[in-house]
Coordinates of C-alpha atoms and ligand atoms in Angstrom, one line a residue:
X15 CA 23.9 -40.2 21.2
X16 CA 26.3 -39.5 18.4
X17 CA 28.9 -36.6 18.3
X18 CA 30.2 -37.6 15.1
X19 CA 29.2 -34.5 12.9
X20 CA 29.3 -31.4 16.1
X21 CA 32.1 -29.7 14.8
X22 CA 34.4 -29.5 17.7
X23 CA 35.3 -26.6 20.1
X24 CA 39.0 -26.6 18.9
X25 CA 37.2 -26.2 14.8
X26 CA 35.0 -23.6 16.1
X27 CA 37.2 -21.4 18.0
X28 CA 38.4 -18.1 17.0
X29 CA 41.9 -16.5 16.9
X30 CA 42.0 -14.8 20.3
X31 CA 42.6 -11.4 18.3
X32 CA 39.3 -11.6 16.4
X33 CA 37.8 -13.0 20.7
X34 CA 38.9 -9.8 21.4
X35 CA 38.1 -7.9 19.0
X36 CA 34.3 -9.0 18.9
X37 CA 34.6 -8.3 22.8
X38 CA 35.4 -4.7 22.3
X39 CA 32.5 -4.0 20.1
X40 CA 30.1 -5.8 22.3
X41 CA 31.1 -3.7 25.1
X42 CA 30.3 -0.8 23.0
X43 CA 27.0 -2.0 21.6
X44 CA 26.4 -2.4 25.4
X45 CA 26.5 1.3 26.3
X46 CA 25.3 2.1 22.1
X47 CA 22.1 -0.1 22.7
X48 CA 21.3 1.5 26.5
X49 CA 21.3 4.8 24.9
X50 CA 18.8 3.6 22.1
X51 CA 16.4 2.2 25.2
X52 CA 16.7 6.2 26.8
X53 CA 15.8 7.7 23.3
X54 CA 12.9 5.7 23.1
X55 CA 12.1 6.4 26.6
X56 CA 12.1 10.3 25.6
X57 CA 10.3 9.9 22.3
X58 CA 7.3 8.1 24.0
X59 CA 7.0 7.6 27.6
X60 CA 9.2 11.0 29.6
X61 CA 8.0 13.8 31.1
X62 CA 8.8 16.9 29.8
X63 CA 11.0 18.3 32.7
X64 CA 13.3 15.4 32.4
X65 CA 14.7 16.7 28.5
X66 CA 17.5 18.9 30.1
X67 CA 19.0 15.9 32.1
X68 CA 18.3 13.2 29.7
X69 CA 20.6 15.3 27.2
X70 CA 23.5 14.8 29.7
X71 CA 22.8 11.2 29.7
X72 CA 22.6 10.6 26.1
X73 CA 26.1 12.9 25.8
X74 CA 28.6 11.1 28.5
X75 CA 27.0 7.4 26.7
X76 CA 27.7 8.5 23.3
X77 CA 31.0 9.6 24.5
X78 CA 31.5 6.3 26.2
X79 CA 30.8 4.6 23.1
X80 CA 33.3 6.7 21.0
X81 CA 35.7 6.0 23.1
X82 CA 35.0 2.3 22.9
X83 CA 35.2 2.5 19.1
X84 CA 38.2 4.6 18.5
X85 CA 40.2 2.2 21.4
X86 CA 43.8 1.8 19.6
X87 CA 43.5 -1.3 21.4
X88 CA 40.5 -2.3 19.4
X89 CA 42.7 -1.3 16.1
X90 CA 45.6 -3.5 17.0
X91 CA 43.0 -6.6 17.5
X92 CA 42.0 -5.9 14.1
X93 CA 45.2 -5.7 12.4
X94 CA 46.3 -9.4 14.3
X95 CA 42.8 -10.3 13.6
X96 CA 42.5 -9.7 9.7
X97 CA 45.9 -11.8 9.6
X98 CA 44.8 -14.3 11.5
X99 CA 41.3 -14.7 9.2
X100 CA 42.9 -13.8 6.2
X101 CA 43.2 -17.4 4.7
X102 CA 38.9 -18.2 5.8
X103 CA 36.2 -17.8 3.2
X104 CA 34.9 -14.0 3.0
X105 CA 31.5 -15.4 4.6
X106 CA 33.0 -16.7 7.5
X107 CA 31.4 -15.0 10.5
X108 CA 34.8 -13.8 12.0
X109 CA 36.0 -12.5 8.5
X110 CA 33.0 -10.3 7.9
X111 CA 33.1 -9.6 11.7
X112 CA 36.7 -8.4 11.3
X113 CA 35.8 -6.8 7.7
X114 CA 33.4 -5.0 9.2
X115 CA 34.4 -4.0 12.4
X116 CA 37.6 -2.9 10.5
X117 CA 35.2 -0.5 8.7
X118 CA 33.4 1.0 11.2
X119 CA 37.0 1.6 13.3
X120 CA 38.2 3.5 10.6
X121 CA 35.2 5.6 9.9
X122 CA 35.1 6.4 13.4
X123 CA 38.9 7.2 13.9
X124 CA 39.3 9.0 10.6
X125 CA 37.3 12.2 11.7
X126 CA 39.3 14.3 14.2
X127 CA 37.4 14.9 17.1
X128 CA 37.1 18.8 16.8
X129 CA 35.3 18.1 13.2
X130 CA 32.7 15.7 15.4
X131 CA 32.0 18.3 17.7
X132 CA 31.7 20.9 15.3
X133 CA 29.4 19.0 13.5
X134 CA 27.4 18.0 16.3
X135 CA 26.7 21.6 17.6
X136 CA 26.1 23.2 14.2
X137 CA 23.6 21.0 13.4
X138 CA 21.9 21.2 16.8
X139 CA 21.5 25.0 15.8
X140 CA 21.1 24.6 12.5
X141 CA 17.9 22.2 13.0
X142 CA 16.0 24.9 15.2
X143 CA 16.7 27.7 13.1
X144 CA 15.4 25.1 10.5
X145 CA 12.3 24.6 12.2
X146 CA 12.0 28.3 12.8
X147 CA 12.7 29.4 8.9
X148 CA 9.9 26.1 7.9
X149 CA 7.6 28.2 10.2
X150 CA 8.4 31.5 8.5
X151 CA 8.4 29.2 5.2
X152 CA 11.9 31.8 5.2
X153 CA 14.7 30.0 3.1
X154 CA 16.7 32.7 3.3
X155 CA 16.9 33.0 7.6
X156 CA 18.1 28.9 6.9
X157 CA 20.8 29.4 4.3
X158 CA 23.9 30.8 5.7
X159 CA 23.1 27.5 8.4
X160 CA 22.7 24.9 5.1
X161 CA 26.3 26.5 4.0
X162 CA 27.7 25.8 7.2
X163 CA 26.1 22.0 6.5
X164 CA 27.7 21.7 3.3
X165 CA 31.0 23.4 4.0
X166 CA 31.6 20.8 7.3
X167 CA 30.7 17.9 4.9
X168 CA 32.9 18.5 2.3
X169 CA 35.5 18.2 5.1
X170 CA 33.8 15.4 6.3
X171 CA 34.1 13.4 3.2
X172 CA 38.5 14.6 2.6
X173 CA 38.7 13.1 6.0
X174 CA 36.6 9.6 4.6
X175 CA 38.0 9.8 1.2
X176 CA 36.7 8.5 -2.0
X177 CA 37.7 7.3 -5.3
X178 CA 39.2 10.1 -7.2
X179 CA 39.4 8.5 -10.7
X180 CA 35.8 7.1 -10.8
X181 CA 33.5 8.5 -7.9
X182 CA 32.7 12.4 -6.3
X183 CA 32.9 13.6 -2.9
X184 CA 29.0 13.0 -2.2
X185 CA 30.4 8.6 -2.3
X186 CA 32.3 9.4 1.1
X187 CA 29.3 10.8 2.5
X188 CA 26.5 8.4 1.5
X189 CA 28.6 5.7 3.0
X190 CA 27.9 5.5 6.7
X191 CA 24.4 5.2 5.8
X192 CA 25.0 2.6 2.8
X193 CA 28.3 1.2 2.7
X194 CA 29.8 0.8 -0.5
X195 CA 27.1 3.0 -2.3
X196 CA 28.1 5.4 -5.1
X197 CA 26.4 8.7 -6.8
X198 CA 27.5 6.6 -10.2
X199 CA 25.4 3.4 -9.2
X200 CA 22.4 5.3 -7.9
X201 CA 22.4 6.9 -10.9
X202 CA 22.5 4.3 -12.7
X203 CA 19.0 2.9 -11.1
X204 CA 17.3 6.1 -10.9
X205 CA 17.4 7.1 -14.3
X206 CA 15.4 4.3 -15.8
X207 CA 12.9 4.6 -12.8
X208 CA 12.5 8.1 -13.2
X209 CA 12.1 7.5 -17.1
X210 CA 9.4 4.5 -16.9
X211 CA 7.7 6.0 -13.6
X212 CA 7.2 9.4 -15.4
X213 CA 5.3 7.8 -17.8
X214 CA 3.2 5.4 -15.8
X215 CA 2.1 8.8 -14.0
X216 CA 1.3 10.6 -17.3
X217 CA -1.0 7.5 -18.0
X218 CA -2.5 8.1 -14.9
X219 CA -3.1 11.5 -15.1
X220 CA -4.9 11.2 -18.3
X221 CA -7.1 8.5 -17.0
X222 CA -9.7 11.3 -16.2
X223 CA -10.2 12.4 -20.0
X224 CA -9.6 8.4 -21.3
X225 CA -12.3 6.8 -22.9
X226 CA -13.0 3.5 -20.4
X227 CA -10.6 4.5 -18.0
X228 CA -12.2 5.6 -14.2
X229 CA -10.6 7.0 -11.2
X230 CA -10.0 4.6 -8.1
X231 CA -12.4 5.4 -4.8
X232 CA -10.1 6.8 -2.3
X233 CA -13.5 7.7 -0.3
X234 CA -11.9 5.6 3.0
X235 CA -9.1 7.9 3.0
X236 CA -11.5 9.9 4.4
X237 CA -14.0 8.5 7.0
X238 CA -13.2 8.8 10.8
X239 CA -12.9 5.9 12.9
X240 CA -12.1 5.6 16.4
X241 CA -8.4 6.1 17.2
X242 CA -8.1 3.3 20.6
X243 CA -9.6 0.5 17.9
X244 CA -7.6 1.8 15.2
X245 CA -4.5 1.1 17.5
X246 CA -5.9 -2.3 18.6
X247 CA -6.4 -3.1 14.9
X248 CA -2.9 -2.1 14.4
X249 CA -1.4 -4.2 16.7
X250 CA -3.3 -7.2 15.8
X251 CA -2.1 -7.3 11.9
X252 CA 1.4 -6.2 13.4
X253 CA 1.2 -9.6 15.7
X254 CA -0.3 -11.8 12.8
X255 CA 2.2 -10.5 10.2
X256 CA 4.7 -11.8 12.5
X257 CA 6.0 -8.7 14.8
X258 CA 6.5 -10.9 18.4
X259 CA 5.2 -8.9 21.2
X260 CA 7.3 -11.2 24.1
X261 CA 10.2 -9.2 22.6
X262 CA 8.6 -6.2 21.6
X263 CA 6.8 -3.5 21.8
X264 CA 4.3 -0.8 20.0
X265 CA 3.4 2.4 21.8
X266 CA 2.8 5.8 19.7
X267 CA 5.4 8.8 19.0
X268 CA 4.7 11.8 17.4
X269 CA 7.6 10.6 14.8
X270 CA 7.1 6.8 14.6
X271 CA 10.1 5.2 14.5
X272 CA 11.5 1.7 15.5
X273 CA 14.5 1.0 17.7
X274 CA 15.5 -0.8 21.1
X275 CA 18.7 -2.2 22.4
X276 CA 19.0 -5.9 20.4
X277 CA 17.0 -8.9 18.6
X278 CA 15.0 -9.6 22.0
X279 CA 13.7 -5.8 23.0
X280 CA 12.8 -4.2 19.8
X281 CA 10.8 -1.3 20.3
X282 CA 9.1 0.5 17.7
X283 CA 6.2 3.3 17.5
X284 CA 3.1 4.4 15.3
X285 CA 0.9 7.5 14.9
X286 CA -2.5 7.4 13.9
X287 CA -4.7 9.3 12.9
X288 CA -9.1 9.7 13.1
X289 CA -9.8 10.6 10.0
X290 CA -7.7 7.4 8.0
X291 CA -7.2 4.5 9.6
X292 CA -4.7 3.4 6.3
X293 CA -2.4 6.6 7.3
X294 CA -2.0 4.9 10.9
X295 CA -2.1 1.2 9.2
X296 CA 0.3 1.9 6.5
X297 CA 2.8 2.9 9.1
X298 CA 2.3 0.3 12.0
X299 CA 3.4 -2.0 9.0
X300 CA 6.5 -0.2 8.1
X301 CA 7.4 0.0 11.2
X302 CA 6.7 -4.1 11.9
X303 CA 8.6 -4.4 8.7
X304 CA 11.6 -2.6 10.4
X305 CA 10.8 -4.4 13.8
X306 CA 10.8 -7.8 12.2
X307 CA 14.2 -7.2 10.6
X308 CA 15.3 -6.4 14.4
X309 CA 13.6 -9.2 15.7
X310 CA 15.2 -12.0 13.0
X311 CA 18.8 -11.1 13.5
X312 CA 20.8 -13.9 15.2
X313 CA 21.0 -13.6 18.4
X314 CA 24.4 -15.6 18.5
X315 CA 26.0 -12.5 17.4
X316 CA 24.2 -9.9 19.0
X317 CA 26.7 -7.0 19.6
X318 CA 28.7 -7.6 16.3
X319 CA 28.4 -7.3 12.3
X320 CA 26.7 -10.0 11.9
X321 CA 24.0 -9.5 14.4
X322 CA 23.8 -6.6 12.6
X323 CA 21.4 -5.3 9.7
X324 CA 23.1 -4.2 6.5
X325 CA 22.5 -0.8 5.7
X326 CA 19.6 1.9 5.7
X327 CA 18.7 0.9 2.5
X328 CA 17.9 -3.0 3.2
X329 CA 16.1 -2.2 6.4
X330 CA 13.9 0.0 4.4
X331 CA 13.3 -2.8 1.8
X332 CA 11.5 -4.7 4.7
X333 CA 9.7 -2.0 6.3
X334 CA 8.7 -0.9 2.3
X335 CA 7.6 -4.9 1.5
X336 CA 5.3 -5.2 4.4
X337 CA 3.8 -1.7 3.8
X338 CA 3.8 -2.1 0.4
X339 CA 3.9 -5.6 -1.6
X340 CA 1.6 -6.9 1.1
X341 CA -0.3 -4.2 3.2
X342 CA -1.4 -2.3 -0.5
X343 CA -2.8 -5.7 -1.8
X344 CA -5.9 -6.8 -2.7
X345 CA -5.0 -10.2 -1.4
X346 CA -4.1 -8.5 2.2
X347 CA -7.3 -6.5 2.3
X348 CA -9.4 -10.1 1.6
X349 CA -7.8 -11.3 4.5
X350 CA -7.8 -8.1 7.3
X351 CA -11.4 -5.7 5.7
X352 CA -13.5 -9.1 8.0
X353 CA -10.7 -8.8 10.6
X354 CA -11.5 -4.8 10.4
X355 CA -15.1 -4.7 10.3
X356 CA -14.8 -7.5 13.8
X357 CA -13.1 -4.8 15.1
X358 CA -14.6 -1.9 14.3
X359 CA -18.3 -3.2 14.7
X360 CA -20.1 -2.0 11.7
X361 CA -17.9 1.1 11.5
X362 CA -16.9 0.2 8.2
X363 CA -19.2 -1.8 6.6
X364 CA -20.6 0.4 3.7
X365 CA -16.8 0.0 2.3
X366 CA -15.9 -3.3 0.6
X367 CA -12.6 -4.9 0.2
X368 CA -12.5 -3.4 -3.2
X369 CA -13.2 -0.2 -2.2
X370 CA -10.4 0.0 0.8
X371 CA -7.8 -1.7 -1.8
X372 CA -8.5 1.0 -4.0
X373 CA -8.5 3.9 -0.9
X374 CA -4.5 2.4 -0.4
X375 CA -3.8 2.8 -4.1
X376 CA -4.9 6.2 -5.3
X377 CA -2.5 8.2 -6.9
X378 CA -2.2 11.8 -6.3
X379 CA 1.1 14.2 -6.9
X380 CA 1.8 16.3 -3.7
X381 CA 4.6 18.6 -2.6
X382 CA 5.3 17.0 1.0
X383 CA 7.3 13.9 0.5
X384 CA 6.1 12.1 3.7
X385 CA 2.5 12.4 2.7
X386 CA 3.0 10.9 -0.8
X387 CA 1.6 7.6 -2.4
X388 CA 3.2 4.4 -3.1
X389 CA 3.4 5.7 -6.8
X390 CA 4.5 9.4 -6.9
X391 CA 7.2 8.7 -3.4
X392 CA 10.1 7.9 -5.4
X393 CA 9.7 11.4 -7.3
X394 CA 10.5 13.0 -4.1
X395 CA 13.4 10.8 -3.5
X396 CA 15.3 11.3 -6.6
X397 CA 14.7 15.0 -6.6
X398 CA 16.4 15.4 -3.1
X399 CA 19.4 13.1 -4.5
X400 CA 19.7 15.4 -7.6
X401 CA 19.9 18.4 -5.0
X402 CA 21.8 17.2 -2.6
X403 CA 24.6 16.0 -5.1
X404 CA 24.7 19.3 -6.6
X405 CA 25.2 20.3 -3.6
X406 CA 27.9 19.1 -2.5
X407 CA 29.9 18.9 -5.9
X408 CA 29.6 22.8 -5.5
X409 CA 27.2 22.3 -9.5
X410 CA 24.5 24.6 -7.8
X411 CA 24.8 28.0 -5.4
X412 CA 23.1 27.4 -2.4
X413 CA 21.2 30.3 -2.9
X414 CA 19.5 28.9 -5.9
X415 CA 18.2 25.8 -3.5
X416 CA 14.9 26.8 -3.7
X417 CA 14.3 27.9 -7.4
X418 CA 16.3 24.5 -8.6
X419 CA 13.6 23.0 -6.1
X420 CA 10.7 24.7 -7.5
X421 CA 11.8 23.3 -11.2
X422 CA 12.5 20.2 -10.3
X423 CA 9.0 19.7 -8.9
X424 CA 7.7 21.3 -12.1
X425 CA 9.8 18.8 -14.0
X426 CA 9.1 15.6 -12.4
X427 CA 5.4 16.3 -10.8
X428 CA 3.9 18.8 -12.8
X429 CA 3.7 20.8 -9.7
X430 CA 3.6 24.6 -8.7
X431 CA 5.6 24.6 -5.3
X432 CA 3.5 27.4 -3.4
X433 CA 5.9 28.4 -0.8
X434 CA 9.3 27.0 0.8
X435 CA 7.7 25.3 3.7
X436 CA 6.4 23.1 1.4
X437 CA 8.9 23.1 -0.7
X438 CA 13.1 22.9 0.1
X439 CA 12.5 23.4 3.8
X440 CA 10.0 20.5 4.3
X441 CA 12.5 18.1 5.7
X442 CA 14.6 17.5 8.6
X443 CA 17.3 15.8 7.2
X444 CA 19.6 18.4 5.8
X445 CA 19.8 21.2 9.2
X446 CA 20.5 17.5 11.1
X447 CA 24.0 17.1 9.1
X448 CA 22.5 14.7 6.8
X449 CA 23.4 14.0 3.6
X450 CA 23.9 11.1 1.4
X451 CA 20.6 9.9 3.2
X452 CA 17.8 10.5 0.7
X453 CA 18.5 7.9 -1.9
X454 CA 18.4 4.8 0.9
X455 CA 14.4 5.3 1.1
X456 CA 14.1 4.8 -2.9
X457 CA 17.1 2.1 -2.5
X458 CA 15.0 0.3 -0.1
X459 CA 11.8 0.6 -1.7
X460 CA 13.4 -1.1 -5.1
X461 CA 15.2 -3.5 -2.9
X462 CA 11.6 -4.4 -1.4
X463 CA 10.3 -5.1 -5.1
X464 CA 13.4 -7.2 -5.8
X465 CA 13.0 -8.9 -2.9
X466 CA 9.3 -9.9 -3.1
X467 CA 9.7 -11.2 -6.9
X468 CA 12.0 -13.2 -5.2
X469 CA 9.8 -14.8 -2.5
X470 CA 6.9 -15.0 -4.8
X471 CA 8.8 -17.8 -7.3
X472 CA 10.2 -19.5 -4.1
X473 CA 6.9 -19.8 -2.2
X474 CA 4.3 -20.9 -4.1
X475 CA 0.7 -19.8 -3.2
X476 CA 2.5 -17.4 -1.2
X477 CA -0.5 -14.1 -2.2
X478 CA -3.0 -16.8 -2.1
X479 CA -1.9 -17.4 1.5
X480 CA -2.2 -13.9 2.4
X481 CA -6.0 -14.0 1.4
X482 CA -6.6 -16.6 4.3
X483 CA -4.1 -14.8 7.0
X484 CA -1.0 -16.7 6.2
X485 CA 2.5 -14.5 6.4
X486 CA 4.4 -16.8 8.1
X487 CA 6.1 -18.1 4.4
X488 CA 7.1 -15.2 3.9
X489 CA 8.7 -13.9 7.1
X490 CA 10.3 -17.3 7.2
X491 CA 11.9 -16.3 3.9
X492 CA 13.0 -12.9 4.9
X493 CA 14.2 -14.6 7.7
X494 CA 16.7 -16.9 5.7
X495 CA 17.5 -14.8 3.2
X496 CA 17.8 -11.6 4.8
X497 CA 17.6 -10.9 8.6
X498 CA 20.0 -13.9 9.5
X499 CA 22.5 -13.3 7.3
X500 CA 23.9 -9.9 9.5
X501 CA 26.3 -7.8 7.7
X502 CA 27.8 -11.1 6.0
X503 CA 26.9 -9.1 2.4
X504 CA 26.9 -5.2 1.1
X505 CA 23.5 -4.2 0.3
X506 CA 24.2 -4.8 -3.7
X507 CA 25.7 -8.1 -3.0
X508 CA 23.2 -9.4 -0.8
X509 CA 20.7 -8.6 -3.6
X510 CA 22.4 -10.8 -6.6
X511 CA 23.4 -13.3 -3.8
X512 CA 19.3 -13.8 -2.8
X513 CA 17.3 -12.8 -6.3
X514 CA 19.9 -13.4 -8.7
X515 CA 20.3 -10.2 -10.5
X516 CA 21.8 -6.5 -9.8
X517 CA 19.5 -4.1 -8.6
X518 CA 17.3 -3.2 -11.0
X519 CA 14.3 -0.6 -11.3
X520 CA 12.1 -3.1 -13.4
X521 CA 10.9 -5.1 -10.2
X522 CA 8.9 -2.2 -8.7
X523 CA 7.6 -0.8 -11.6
X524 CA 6.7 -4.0 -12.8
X525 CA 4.9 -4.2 -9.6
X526 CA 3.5 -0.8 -9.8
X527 CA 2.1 -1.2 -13.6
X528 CA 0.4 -4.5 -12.5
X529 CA -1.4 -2.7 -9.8
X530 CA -2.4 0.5 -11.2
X531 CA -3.3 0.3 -15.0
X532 CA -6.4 -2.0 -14.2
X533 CA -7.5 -0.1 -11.1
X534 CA -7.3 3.0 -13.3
X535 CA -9.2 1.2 -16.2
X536 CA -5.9 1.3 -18.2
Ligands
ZN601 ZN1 11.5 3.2 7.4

């Protein structure tokens, strides 16, 4: 036995300020992640009467872990601790743990406590009056709430800061959900998607008058099949795409979401529903996507940066890819229509592989955002980010929210916005405080494009393989590239580091045109 090349303890060890800085934030991811385990206990398994009490819980951990966070003690670790590190590479683990924990200390000491708990109750109110205007489809009962939103915000963003020269106030907003991410830059990606995307759909919607052209069969969206096999199904391509259940599991929420406490107890939730097995499909995938990402971080560094994933924006890329790249593919759908029909026994068989691929792929404007297809999402996404940035840059009077919604739909859909509950009060996001969050979900799903051009030239065969069942390439891939590598990178970085090139918008719609113009006879 040879010992020659095992670096030794005295080469690995750490500066005891970055020790004990690392310490600090595990001891707060400890009481972070127990509070993620009782949120998914009262999203799927608590009775009712237990809500009241729960809250109580959920408010003295979160306190707990703020106080963790903001510890000057943690703060003066850091500043030995970036000293100390200051000569390493910027990928050494403890740099971009003390980078990074440097980060989040200052976000979470810059805002004074009263402007937390102002925020916090305002938008507990603001989301039930929310859910009461939707019902009323009532803008008007929501708006002097959605000022309150915006006005809090604003402050929120003077206490962050942002670059005064170059950037807007909406920057400081959008970074606690993607660090580093500017209006400027998303711009910058949008406006050429927006551009080619409006066109691929005007091609689409003329396919119906085209000489040659055909519309795909989406008759599977709409053929009930039992709801128990449909969840049986779902777990079964969840497990084979790589989700491991020994460290995970999949029950059902009304909202499915994915979470748990750390790498080894990921749990994440579906919905399904009887009349479209695809709707339930589609998001047991996203969700393994997101739960596979949890699942591949390093379990060495569980507690810190870079055990950590990136941003919103690259943990969407993998829940998008597996959704996406691979669950809308023909090649998928060779593979799992058999494994369906073995399920299902006969329940299916009048549909062929064709016919389901196509059912996945049908592209149909609509005003709800979380209903939409793979090629009309994105038009949702940008609209919101238009909105919201307008917002906040005081461009647009709130009380002109739902007209400037109405045009935009007209604009970018073609579409006649009915009423406000399908229109600017359909989501959740802004009565929860939220803003600066839109844009990750188109981030991610261009990231996921990216991304699986990427794979594709690295593994060969690699759509082939899906045909016979074989995902393991590319988890292993997302693996290296992307789950392992913690918070080492910034979203943008990590995506010329792995595919070579900036984000761009040509990936996806590269991906998209493939797809579509043949299945529409294009
Ligand atoms: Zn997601």
């Amino acid at each position: 036995m040879t010992t020659l090349h095992a670096p030794s303890a005295a080469q690995n060890a750490s500066h005891p300020s970055v020790e004990a800085a690392v310490a600090m934030a595990r001891e707060a991811h400890l009481v972070g992640s127990t509070a993620s385990i009782l949120g998914w206990d009262q999203e799927t398994m608590m009775p009712a009467g237990g809500i009241e009490f729960r809250a109580r819980q959920l408010a003295q951990l979160a306190k707990m872990a703020h106080a963790l966070s903001t510890d000057p003690r943690l703060g003066d670790a850091l500043a030995q601790a970036e000293h100390a590190t200051a000569s390493l590479p910027a990928t050494h683990p403890d740099r971009v743990n003390v980078r990074e924990l440097r980060r989040d200390y200052d976000k979470a000491t810059k805002l004074p406590a009263a402007l937390v708990e102002e925020l916090a109750s305002v938008a507990s109110i603001a989301q039930h009056e929310w859910a009461e205007a939707r019902k009323a489809s009532d803008f008007k009962r929501f708006r002097p709430w959605l000022e309150r939103i915006v006005a809090l915000n604003r402050q929120k963003a003077d206490c962050f800061g942002w670059d005064r020269t170059h950037g807007e106030r909406w920057d400081a907003l959008a970074d606690s959900y993607e660090p580093g991410c500017t209006a400027k830059q998303v711009e910058a990606v949008f406006h050429p998607l927006r551009t080619r995307l409006q066109a691929l759909l005007d091609r689409l919607r003329g396919a119906a008058s085209h000489p040659g052209a055909r519309v795909p069969d989406g008759r599977f969206n709409d053929h009930p099949m039992d709801l128990a096999t449909q969840e049986r199904f779902a777990r079964f391509v969840a497990g084979t795409i790589g989700f491991d259940f020994e460290r995970g599991r999949l029950d059902r929420s009304t909202h499915p979401f994915c979470g748990g406490s750390h790498c080894n107890d990921v749990r994440m939730t579906s919905r399904y529903s009887e009349r479209c097995l695809l709707d339930g499909l589609g998001s047991t995938m996203h969700e393994t996507g997101h739960g596979m990402y949890e699942q591949g971080l390093d379990p060495h560094w569980i507690g810190t940066p870079m055990g950590e994933a990136v941003s919103l924006s690259i943990h969407e890329s993998q829940s998008r890819l597996w959704e996406n790249q691979v669950g809308r593919s023909r090649a998928f759908w060779t593979w799992a229509k058999p494994k369906m029909d073995a399920h299902f026994g006969g329940a299916a068989d009048m549909f062929s592989v064709e016919q389901v691929y196509e059912a996945c792929n049908v592209v149909e404007p609509g005003f709800i955002r979380v209903d939409a297809d793979e090629g009309t999402y994105n038009m949702h996404v940008m609209i919101r980010f238009e909105l919201e940035r307008a917002m906040i840059s005081r461009d647009m009077d709130l009380a002109d929210l739902p007209a400037e919604w109405n045009r935009l739909y007209k604009d970018y859909l073609g579409l006649t916005v009915p009423d406000d509950r399908r229109g600017c009060l359909q989501d959740v996001h802004w009565s929860g405080g939220m803003i600066g969050y839109f844009p990750t979900y188109t981030l991610g799903t261009l990231y996921a494009a990216q991304l699986f051009e990427a794979a594709r030239k690295a593994i060969p065969g690699m759509e082939e393989g899906f045909a016979r069942g074989e995902f393991t390439p590319l988890r292993t891939w997302l693996n290296e590239h992307v789950h392992r590598q913690g918070r080492r990178h910034l979203s943008a970085d990590l995506c010329k580091v792995v595919t070579g090139a900036p984000l761009s918008a040509d990936p996806l719609m590269r991906h998209l045109e493939a797809k579509l113009l043949p299945m529409y006879g294009l």
